[in-house]
Amino acid sequence: MTPIILASQSPRRKQLLEWAEVPFKIMIKETDETYPPGLNSENVAIHIAREKSMAVRSLVEKDRIILSADTIVVLNDRIIGKPKSRLHAMEILRDLSGVKHSVITGVILRKEDKEI
């Protein structure tokens, strides 16, 4: 079986594919994680995952399957970005602790111009 391309540095995603015994190769390309204004939270994660798959698409053979994903955290209708420092990470965790929030993961499977 030809290994799929995992367009992610996430140790958890790597671990999940290993557990599922899916052959894969990690390939990443720095990607802009901004998104269009007005996009709802659920679609932000999908948009960023799509951008990751498109960035890697130009680096692989045409018929390879690419798996990409992005996870966001939403608190009070506001997307919490990645922490900029250890102190910032602690502030984010304090804000999230004991408060209802959403964790949303967008996943894209791509082969050439087709995606799910």
XYZ file of N, CA, C and O in Angstrom:
464
model
N 0.848 -1.187 0.000
C 0.000 0.000 0.000
C 0.886 1.240 0.000
O 1.814 1.347 0.800
N 0.582 2.167 -0.870
C 1.320 3.422 -0.937
C 0.988 4.262 0.291
O -0.187 4.485 0.594
N 2.009 4.743 1.003
C 1.735 5.545 2.197
C 0.994 6.837 1.849
O 1.255 7.448 0.816
N 0.054 7.218 2.715
C -0.583 8.522 2.542
C 0.387 9.582 3.043
O 1.357 9.281 3.755
N 0.139 10.811 2.683
C 0.938 11.941 3.139
C 0.187 12.609 4.277
O -0.957 13.038 4.103
N 0.803 12.680 5.436
C 0.237 13.394 6.572
C 0.825 14.795 6.575
O 2.019 14.973 6.806
N -0.012 15.776 6.290
C 0.431 17.169 6.236
C 0.238 17.800 7.610
O -0.564 18.713 7.794
N 0.952 17.270 8.594
C 0.785 17.727 9.966
C 2.005 17.337 10.790
O 2.577 16.260 10.584
N 2.357 18.188 11.735
C 3.425 17.878 12.683
C 2.860 17.365 14.001
O 3.609 17.121 14.938
N 1.558 17.219 14.081
C 0.907 16.842 15.329
C 1.328 15.446 15.781
O 1.092 14.461 15.074
N 1.916 15.344 16.971
C 2.265 14.017 17.488
C 1.027 13.135 17.671
O 1.088 11.926 17.467
N -0.099 13.729 18.022
C -1.326 12.959 18.226
C -1.835 12.379 16.913
O -2.252 11.213 16.856
N -1.815 13.145 15.846
C -2.279 12.638 14.540
C -1.360 11.518 14.061
O -1.819 10.512 13.524
N -0.068 11.696 14.268
C 0.908 10.652 13.923
C 0.592 9.378 14.704
O 0.552 8.282 14.138
N 0.350 9.524 15.989
C 0.058 8.386 16.849
C -1.223 7.661 16.404
O -1.268 6.430 16.359
N -2.255 8.415 16.058
C -3.515 7.811 15.620
C -3.322 6.971 14.354
O -3.859 5.873 14.240
N -2.541 7.485 13.402
C -2.287 6.720 12.178
C -1.455 5.468 12.476
O -1.692 4.408 11.891
N -0.496 5.586 13.388
C 0.295 4.418 13.776
C -0.605 3.366 14.413
O -0.500 2.173 14.091
N -1.472 3.782 15.334
C -2.390 2.850 15.988
C -3.300 2.164 14.974
O -3.635 0.998 15.117
N -3.719 2.906 13.958
C -4.604 2.347 12.933
C -3.824 1.530 11.893
O -4.421 0.946 10.996
N -2.507 1.512 12.041
C -1.621 0.789 11.121
C -1.777 1.253 9.677
O -1.739 0.461 8.741
N -1.961 2.557 9.525
C -2.040 3.171 8.202
C -0.640 3.643 7.826
O -0.037 4.436 8.546
N -0.095 3.150 6.720
C 1.230 3.621 6.317
C 1.157 5.093 5.900
O 0.250 5.492 5.160
N 2.097 5.884 6.394
C 2.083 7.310 6.081
C 3.483 7.882 6.107
O 4.413 7.291 6.655
N 3.592 9.034 5.499
C 4.831 9.802 5.484
C 4.451 11.231 5.854
O 3.482 11.779 5.313
N 5.183 11.822 6.767
C 4.901 13.203 7.164
C 5.592 14.159 6.202
O 6.771 14.004 5.891
N 4.828 15.118 5.732
C 5.368 16.154 4.856
C 4.634 17.449 5.181
O 3.412 17.491 5.134
N 5.366 18.460 5.531
C 4.733 19.731 5.874
C 5.369 20.865 5.084
O 6.491 20.765 4.608
N 4.605 21.908 4.949
C 5.080 23.144 4.335
C 4.451 24.272 5.142
O 3.254 24.226 5.448
N 5.244 25.230 5.520
C 4.729 26.363 6.306
C 3.512 26.949 5.604
O 3.522 27.194 4.399
N 2.451 27.144 6.368
C 1.169 27.578 5.804
C 0.614 28.743 6.617
O 0.671 28.743 7.840
N 0.068 29.703 5.921
C -0.613 30.822 6.558
C -1.896 30.297 7.199
O -2.704 29.648 6.537
N -2.068 30.539 8.493
C -3.246 30.032 9.188
C -4.292 31.118 9.430
O -5.107 31.010 10.335
N -4.291 32.133 8.586
C -5.354 33.136 8.677
C -6.567 32.622 7.907
O -6.481 31.635 7.176
N -7.676 33.311 8.065
C -8.905 32.886 7.409
C -9.731 34.125 7.080
O -9.555 35.192 7.672
N -10.631 33.976 6.106
C -11.444 35.125 5.694
C -12.336 35.618 6.831
O -12.861 34.807 7.604
N -12.513 36.920 6.950
C -13.417 37.446 7.972
C -14.843 36.953 7.719
O -15.253 36.743 6.580
N -15.573 36.728 8.798
C -16.963 36.302 8.680
C -17.156 34.807 8.560
O -18.289 34.333 8.573
N -16.077 34.059 8.441
C -16.185 32.603 8.345
C -16.573 32.051 9.711
O -15.994 32.435 10.726
N -17.584 31.168 9.757
C -17.982 30.631 11.068
C -16.919 29.670 11.597
O -16.100 29.149 10.841
N -16.936 29.449 12.906
C -15.889 28.673 13.577
C -15.675 27.297 12.967
O -14.540 26.864 12.773
N -16.762 26.592 12.681
C -16.637 25.247 12.126
C -15.879 25.269 10.797
O -15.095 24.375 10.502
N -16.118 26.286 10.011
C -15.467 26.375 8.703
C -14.051 26.921 8.765
O -13.282 26.736 7.829
N -13.677 27.577 9.855
C -12.297 28.067 10.008
C -11.345 26.877 10.038
O -10.329 26.856 9.339
N -11.656 25.869 10.852
C -10.783 24.695 10.947
C -10.669 23.982 9.601
O -9.583 23.548 9.213
N -11.762 23.883 8.880
C -11.736 23.249 7.555
C -10.913 24.087 6.580
O -10.117 23.554 5.805
N -11.092 25.402 6.616
C -10.340 26.298 5.730
C -8.834 26.125 5.936
O -8.073 25.997 4.967
N -8.399 26.121 7.181
C -6.965 26.005 7.465
C -6.447 24.625 7.073
O -5.366 24.498 6.488
N -7.224 23.571 7.347
C -6.832 22.220 6.933
C -6.698 22.144 5.415
O -5.772 21.530 4.883
N -7.616 22.781 4.709
C -7.562 22.804 3.242
C -6.294 23.503 2.759
O -5.622 23.049 1.835
N -5.960 24.630 3.377
C -4.748 25.364 2.993
C -3.500 24.506 3.199
O -2.580 24.525 2.383
N -3.480 23.737 4.280
C -2.346 22.845 4.543
C -2.230 21.774 3.460
O -1.140 21.470 2.984
N -3.364 21.199 3.063
C -3.326 20.158 2.031
C -2.907 20.733 0.687
O -2.172 20.094 -0.066
N -3.368 21.927 0.380
C -2.999 22.570 -0.890
C -1.511 22.900 -0.924
O -0.867 22.791 -1.966
N -0.948 23.314 0.211
C 0.476 23.661 0.264
C 1.341 22.436 -0.003
O 2.336 22.504 -0.726
N 0.942 21.299 0.544
C 1.724 20.071 0.391
C 1.489 19.431 -0.977
O 2.369 18.764 -1.517
N 0.335 19.663 -1.549
C -0.025 19.048 -2.836
C 1.045 19.266 -3.903
O 1.354 18.369 -4.681
N 1.639 20.444 -3.917
C 2.646 20.741 -4.945
C 3.968 20.007 -4.698
O 4.830 19.987 -5.567
N 4.130 19.382 -3.539
C 5.381 18.704 -3.195
C 5.345 17.195 -3.413
O 6.367 16.532 -3.283
N 4.165 16.646 -3.708
C 4.034 15.188 -3.796
C 3.612 14.749 -5.193
O 3.137 15.553 -5.991
N 3.769 13.443 -5.429
C 3.338 12.876 -6.702
C 1.837 13.084 -6.859
O 1.089 13.113 -5.893
N 1.414 13.189 -8.091
C 0.045 13.570 -8.420
C -1.029 12.680 -7.788
O -2.063 13.161 -7.360
N -0.798 11.373 -7.719
C -1.860 10.456 -7.277
C -1.820 10.133 -5.784
O -2.539 9.259 -5.324
N -1.023 10.848 -4.998
C -0.912 10.563 -3.566
C -2.097 11.138 -2.798
O -2.638 12.193 -3.136
N -2.487 10.450 -1.747
C -3.547 10.927 -0.858
C -2.905 11.745 0.252
O -1.929 11.310 0.870
N -3.455 12.922 0.489
C -2.954 13.826 1.518
C -4.011 13.951 2.607
O -5.185 14.203 2.314
N -3.594 13.790 3.843
C -4.444 13.981 5.004
C -3.940 15.205 5.752
O -2.761 15.268 6.116
N -4.810 16.184 5.935
C -4.439 17.366 6.703
C -5.560 17.682 7.683
O -6.711 17.296 7.474
N -5.207 18.370 8.753
C -6.211 18.703 9.767
C -5.773 19.958 10.505
O -4.596 20.317 10.527
N -6.747 20.613 11.110
C -6.462 21.749 11.977
C -7.488 21.757 13.097
O -8.657 21.454 12.873
N -7.024 22.083 14.281
C -7.894 22.127 15.449
C -7.893 23.533 16.021
O -6.830 24.157 16.141
N -9.088 24.023 16.335
C -9.219 25.334 16.964
C -10.016 25.192 18.255
O -10.772 24.234 18.418
N -9.824 26.149 19.131
C -10.585 26.216 20.380
C -11.400 27.497 20.337
O -10.879 28.568 19.993
N -12.683 27.390 20.665
C -13.585 28.541 20.625
C -14.152 28.773 22.027
O -14.708 27.857 22.640
N -14.001 29.986 22.510
C -14.522 30.386 23.819
C -15.324 31.663 23.631
O -14.799 32.658 23.109
N -16.593 31.625 24.001
C -17.466 32.802 23.868
C -17.446 33.374 22.445
O -17.279 34.569 22.247
N -17.603 32.502 21.465
C -17.622 32.892 20.042
C -16.316 33.525 19.575
O -16.286 34.225 18.567
N -15.229 33.290 20.298
C -13.918 33.833 19.931
C -12.948 32.674 19.789
O -12.856 31.811 20.661
N -12.229 32.660 18.658
C -11.235 31.611 18.433
C -9.979 31.958 19.229
O -9.447 33.062 19.129
N -9.555 30.995 20.040
C -8.347 31.166 20.845
C -7.167 30.712 19.996
O -7.108 29.550 19.590
N -6.260 31.596 19.731
C -5.099 31.256 18.912
C -4.050 30.478 19.691
O -4.186 30.234 20.889
N -3.003 30.096 18.993
C -1.907 29.379 19.624
C -1.193 30.309 20.599
O -1.017 31.501 20.323
N -0.764 29.779 21.739
C -0.074 30.632 22.712
C 1.260 31.136 22.170
O 1.954 30.439 21.436
N 1.580 32.359 22.548
C 2.817 32.980 22.075
C 3.977 32.753 23.039
O 5.122 32.998 22.706
N 3.661 32.301 24.247
C 4.689 32.053 25.255
C 4.119 31.098 26.295
O 2.922 30.798 26.305
N 4.970 30.681 27.215
C 4.524 29.810 28.305
C 3.491 30.546 29.172
O 2.469 29.984 29.556
N 3.759 31.810 29.462
C 2.842 32.605 30.274
C 1.482 32.739 29.579
O 0.433 32.585 30.205
N 1.514 32.995 28.276
C 0.277 33.117 27.505
C -0.491 31.793 27.522
O -1.723 31.776 27.651
N 0.223 30.672 27.420
C -0.420 29.358 27.470
C -1.124 29.153 28.815
O -2.251 28.655 28.871
N -0.475 29.577 29.887
C -1.084 29.447 31.208
C -2.327 30.332 31.323
O -3.336 29.921 31.918
N -2.300 31.517 30.739
C -3.467 32.406 30.742
C -4.630 31.776 29.987
O -5.782 31.817 30.444
N -4.326 31.180 28.839
C -5.369 30.530 28.038
C -5.993 29.380 28.823
O -7.225 29.255 28.894
N -5.160 28.551 29.425
C -5.681 27.423 30.205
C -6.530 27.900 31.375
O -7.564 27.301 31.687
N -6.127 28.974 32.010
C -6.916 29.535 33.123
C -8.279 30.014 32.611
O -9.313 29.770 33.226
N -8.289 30.686 31.451
C -9.549 31.172 30.874
C -10.490 30.018 30.512
O -11.708 30.141 30.638
N -9.922 28.897 30.056
C -10.728 27.762 29.612
C -11.186 26.872 30.766
O -12.197 26.180 30.652
N -10.456 26.902 31.865
C -10.719 25.999 32.979
C -12.102 26.209 33.580
O -12.466 27.310 34.006
N -12.899 25.142 33.563
C -14.229 25.182 34.164
C -15.266 25.937 33.354
O -16.385 26.138 33.821
N -14.907 26.348 32.156
C -15.818 27.127 31.310
C -16.131 26.318 30.054
O -15.240 25.710 29.457
N -17.401 26.329 29.668
C -17.781 25.614 28.456
C -17.110 26.267 27.246
O -17.182 27.481 27.050
N -16.449 25.440 26.447
C -15.808 25.904 25.225
C -15.868 24.767 24.203
O -16.231 23.637 24.544
N -15.541 25.067 22.983
C -15.602 24.071 21.913
C -14.203 23.823 21.364
O -13.402 24.750 21.243
N -13.953 22.570 21.024
C -12.728 22.185 20.332
C -13.176 21.602 18.994
O -13.940 20.630 18.964
N -12.753 22.227 17.917
C -13.231 21.859 16.583
C -12.038 21.456 15.720
O -11.063 22.204 15.634
N -12.141 20.281 15.100
C -11.089 19.832 14.188
C -11.675 19.700 12.791
O -12.689 19.037 12.602
N -11.026 20.354 11.848
C -11.374 20.214 10.436
C -10.384 19.251 9.805
O -9.185 19.336 10.059
N -10.881 18.317 9.001
C -10.030 17.309 8.375
C -10.279 17.322 6.873
O -11.431 17.367 6.434
N -9.210 17.263 6.109
C -9.311 17.190 4.652
C -8.534 15.972 4.166
O -7.392 15.762 4.555
N -9.174 15.163 3.339
C -8.508 14.109 2.581
C -8.500 14.580 1.138
O -9.556 14.905 0.588
N -7.319 14.635 0.541
C -7.189 15.157 -0.818
C -6.438 14.158 -1.698
O -5.460 13.561 -1.274
N -6.939 14.009 -2.916
C -6.214 13.299 -3.964
C -6.387 14.140 -5.223
O -7.513 14.291 -5.714
N -5.290 14.713 -5.667
C -5.299 15.649 -6.789
C -6.275 16.786 -6.495
O -6.138 17.468 -5.499
N -7.303 16.991 -7.330
C -8.240 18.100 -7.112
C -9.485 17.686 -6.343
O -10.370 18.502 -6.120
N -9.571 16.409 -5.952
C -10.737 15.929 -5.206
C -10.448 15.986 -3.720
O -9.357 15.636 -3.278
N -11.454 16.431 -2.952
C -11.274 16.461 -1.505
C -12.560 16.092 -0.784
O -13.656 16.274 -1.298
N -12.346 15.544 0.388
C -13.461 15.226 1.289
C -13.154 15.936 2.590
O -12.047 15.883 3.094
